[in-house]
Coordinates of N, CA and C in Angstrom, one line a residue:
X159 N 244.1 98.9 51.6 CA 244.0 100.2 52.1 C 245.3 101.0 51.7
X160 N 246.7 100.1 52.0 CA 247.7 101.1 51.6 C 247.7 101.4 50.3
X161 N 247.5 100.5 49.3 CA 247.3 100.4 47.8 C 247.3 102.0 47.5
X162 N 245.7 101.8 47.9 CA 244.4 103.3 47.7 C 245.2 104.6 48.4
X163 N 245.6 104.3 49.2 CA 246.5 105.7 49.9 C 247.7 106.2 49.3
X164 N 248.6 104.9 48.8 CA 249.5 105.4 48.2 C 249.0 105.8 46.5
X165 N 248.1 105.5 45.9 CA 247.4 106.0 45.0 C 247.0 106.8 45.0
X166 N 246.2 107.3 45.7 CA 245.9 108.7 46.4 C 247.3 109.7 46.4
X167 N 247.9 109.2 47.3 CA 249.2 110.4 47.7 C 250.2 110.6 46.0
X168 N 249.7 109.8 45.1 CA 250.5 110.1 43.8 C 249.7 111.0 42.6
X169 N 248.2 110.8 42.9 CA 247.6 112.0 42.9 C 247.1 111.0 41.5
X170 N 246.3 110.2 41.4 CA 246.4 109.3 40.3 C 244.9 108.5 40.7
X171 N 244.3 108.4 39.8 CA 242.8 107.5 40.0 C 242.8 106.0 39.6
X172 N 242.0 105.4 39.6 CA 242.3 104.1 39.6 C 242.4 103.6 38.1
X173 N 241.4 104.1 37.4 CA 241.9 104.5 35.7 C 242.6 104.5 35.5
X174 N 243.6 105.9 35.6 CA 245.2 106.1 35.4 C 246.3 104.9 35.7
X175 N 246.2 104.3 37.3 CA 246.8 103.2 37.5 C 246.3 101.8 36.8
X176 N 245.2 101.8 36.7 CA 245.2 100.6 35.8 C 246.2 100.7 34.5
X177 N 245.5 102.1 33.3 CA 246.7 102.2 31.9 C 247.9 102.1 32.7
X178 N 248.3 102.8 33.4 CA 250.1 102.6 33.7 C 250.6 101.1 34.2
X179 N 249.8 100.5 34.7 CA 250.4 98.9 35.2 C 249.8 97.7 34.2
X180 N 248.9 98.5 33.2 CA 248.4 97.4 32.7 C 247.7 96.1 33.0
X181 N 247.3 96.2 34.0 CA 246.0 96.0 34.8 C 244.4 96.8 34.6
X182 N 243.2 95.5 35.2 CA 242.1 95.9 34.9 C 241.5 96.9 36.3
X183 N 240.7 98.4 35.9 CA 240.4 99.2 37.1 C 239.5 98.4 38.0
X184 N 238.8 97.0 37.6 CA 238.1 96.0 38.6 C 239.1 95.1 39.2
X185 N 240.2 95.0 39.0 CA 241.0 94.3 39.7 C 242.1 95.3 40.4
X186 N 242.0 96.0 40.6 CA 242.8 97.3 41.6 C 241.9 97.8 42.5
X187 N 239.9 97.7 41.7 CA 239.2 98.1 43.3 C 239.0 96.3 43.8
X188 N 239.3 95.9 43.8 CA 239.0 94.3 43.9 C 240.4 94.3 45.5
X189 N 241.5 94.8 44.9 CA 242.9 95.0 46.0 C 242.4 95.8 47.0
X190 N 242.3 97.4 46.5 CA 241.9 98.2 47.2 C 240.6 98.2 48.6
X191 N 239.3 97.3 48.0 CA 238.7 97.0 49.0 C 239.0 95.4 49.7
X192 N 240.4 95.2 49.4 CA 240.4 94.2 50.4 C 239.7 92.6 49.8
X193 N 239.3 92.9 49.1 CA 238.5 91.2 48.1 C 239.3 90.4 48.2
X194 N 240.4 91.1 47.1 CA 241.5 90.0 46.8 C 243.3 90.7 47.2
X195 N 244.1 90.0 47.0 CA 245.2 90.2 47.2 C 246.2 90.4 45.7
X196 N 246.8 91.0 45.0 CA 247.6 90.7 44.7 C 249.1 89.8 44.5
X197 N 249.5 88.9 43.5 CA 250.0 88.5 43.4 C 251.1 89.3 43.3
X198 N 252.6 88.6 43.7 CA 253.9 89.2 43.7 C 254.0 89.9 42.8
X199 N 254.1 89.0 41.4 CA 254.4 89.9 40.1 C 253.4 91.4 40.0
X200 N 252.5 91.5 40.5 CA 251.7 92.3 40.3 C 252.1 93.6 41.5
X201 N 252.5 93.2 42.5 CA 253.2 93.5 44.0 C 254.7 94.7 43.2
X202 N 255.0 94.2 42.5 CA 256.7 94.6 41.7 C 256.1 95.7 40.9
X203 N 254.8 95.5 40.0 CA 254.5 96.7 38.9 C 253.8 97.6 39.6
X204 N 253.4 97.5 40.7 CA 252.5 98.1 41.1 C 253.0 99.3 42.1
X205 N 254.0 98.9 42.6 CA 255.0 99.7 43.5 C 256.3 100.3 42.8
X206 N 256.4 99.8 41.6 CA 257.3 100.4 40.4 C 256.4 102.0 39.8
X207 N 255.5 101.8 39.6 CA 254.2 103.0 39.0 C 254.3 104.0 40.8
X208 N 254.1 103.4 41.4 CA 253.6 104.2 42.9 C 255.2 104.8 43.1
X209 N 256.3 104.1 43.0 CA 257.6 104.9 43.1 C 257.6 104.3 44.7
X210 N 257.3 103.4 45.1 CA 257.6 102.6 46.7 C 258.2 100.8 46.5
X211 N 258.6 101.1 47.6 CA 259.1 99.1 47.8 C 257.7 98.4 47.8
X212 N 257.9 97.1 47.5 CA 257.0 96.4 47.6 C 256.6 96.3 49.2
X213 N 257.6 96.2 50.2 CA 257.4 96.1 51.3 C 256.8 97.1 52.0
X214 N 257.0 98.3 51.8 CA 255.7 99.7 51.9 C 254.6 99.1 51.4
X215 N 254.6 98.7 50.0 CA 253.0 98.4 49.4 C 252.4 97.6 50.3
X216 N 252.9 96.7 50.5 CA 252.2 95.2 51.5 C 252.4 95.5 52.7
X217 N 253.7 95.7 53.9 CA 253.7 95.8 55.1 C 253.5 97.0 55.3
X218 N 253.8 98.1 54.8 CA 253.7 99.2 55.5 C 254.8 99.9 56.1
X219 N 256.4 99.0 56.4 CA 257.6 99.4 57.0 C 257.9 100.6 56.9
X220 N 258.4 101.5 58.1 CA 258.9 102.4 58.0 C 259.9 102.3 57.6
X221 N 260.9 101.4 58.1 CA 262.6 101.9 56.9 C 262.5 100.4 56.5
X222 N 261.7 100.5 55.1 CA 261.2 99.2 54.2 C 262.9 99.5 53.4
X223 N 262.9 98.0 53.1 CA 264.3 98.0 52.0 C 264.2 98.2 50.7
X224 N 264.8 98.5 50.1 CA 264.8 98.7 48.7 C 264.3 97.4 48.1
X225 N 263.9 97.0 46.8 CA 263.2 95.8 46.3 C 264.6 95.0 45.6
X226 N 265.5 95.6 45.4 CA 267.2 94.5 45.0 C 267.0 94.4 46.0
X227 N 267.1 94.8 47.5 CA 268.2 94.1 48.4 C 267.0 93.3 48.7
X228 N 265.5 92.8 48.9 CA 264.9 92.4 49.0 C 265.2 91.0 48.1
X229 N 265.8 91.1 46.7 CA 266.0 90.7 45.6 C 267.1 89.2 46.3
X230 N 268.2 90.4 46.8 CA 269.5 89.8 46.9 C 269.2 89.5 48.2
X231 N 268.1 89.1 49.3 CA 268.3 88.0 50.1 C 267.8 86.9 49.9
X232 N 266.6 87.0 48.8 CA 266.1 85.6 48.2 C 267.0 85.3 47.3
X233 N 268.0 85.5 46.7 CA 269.2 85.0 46.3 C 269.4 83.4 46.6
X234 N 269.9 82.9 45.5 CA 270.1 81.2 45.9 C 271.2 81.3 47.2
X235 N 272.1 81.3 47.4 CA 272.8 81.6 48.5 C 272.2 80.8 49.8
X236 N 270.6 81.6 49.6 CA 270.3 81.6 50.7 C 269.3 79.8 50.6
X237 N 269.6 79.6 49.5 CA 269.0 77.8 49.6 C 270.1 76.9 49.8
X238 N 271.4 77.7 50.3 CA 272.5 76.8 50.3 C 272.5 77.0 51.9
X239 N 271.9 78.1 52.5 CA 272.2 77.9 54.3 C 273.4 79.2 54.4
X240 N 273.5 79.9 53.2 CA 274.7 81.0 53.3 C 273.9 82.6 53.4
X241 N 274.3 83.2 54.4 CA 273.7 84.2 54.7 C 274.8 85.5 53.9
X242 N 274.3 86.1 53.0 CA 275.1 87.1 52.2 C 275.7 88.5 53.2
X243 N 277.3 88.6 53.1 CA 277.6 89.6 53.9 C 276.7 90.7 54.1
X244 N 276.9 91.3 55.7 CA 276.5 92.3 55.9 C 274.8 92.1 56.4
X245 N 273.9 90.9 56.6 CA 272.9 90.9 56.1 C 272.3 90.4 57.7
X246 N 274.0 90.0 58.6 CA 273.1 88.9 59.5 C 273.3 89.6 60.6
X247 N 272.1 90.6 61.0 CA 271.7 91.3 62.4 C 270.3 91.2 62.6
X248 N 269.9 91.3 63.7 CA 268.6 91.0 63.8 C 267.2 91.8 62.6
X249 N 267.7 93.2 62.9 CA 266.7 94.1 62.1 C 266.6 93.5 60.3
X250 N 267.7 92.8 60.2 CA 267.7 92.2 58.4 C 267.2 91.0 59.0
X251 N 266.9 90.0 59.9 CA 266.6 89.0 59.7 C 265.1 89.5 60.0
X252 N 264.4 90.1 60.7 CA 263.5 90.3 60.4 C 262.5 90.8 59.5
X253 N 263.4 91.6 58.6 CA 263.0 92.3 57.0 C 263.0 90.8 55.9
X254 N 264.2 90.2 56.6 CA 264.0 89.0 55.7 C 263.0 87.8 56.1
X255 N 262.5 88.0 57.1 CA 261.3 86.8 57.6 C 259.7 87.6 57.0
X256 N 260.1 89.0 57.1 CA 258.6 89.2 56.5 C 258.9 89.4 55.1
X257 N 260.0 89.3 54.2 CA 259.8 89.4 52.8 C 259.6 88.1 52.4
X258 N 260.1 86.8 53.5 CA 259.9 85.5 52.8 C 257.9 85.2 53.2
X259 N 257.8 85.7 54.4 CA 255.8 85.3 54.2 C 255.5 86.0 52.7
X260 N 255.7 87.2 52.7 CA 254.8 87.8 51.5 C 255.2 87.6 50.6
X261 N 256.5 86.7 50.3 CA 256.4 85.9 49.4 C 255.8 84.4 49.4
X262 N 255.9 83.6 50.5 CA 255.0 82.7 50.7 C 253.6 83.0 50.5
X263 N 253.3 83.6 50.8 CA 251.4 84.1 50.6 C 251.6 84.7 49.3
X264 N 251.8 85.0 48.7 CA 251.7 85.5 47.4 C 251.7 84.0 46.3
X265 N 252.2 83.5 46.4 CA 252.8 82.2 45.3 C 251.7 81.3 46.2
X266 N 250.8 81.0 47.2 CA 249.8 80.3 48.1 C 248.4 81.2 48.1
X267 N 248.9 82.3 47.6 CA 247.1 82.6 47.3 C 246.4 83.1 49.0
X268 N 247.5 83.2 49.8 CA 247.1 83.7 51.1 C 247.2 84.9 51.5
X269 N 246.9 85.0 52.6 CA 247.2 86.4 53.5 C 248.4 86.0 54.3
X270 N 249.7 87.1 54.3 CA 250.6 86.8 54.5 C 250.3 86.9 56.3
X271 N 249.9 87.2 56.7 CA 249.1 87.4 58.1 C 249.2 85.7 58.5
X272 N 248.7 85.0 57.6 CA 248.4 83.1 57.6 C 249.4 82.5 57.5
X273 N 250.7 83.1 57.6 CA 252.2 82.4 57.2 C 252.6 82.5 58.4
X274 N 253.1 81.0 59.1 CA 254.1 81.0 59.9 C 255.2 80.8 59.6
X275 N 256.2 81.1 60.2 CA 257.5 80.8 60.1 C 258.4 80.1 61.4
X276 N 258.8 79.3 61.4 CA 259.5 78.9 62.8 C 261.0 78.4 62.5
X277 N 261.4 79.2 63.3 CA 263.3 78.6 63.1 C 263.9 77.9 64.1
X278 N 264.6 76.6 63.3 CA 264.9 75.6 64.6 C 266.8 76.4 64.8
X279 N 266.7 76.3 66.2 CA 268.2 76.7 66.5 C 268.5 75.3 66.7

């Protein structure tokens, strides 16, 4: 649904988004009615054309983060247990728990909705 709205609000038919992302117009109404999901990579072109975060495209956040800083918390860093300055208050750990489901469900073929996350203190 947000797909189609934000497609809508750029004033653009599904044709048009298809030529500009290079994508097929049966696999954008396939997203749009909810069938299927898009994969990440497809998540990045698709919100690049629309001029939104990927995190708008998928969650919907009101103060969604830009797609670098999104970028730069999946950063290796963060496979070492190091948290990148500036990054560790609750409202970023939260931006960063729902950018790591939709990225878990994206690379799993799920609904990020199906991803749990549990952190041990």
């Amino acid at each position: 649904m947000r797909l189609r709205r934000f497609r809508e609000q750029c004033g653009i038919s599904r044709s048009e988004l298809a030529v500009r992302t290079g994508l097929s117009r049966p696999t954008i109404w396939a997203w749009e009615s909810g069938k299927t999901q898009p994969r990440l990579s497809n998540l990045r072109v698709l919100a690049n054309v629309l001029g939104i975060s990927q995190l708008e495209l998928v969650g919907g956040l009101e103060a969604a983060v830009p797609d670098d800083e999104v970028d730069d918390m999946m950063s290796t860093d963060w496979q070492h247990g190091e948290i990148p300055a500036g990054l560790a208050n609750p409202q970023r750990l939260s931006i960063m728990i729902y950018a790591a489901k939709l990225s878990i469900a994206a690379l799993a073929g799920i609904k990020a909705q199906n991803v749990k996350i549990s952190i041990e203190l």
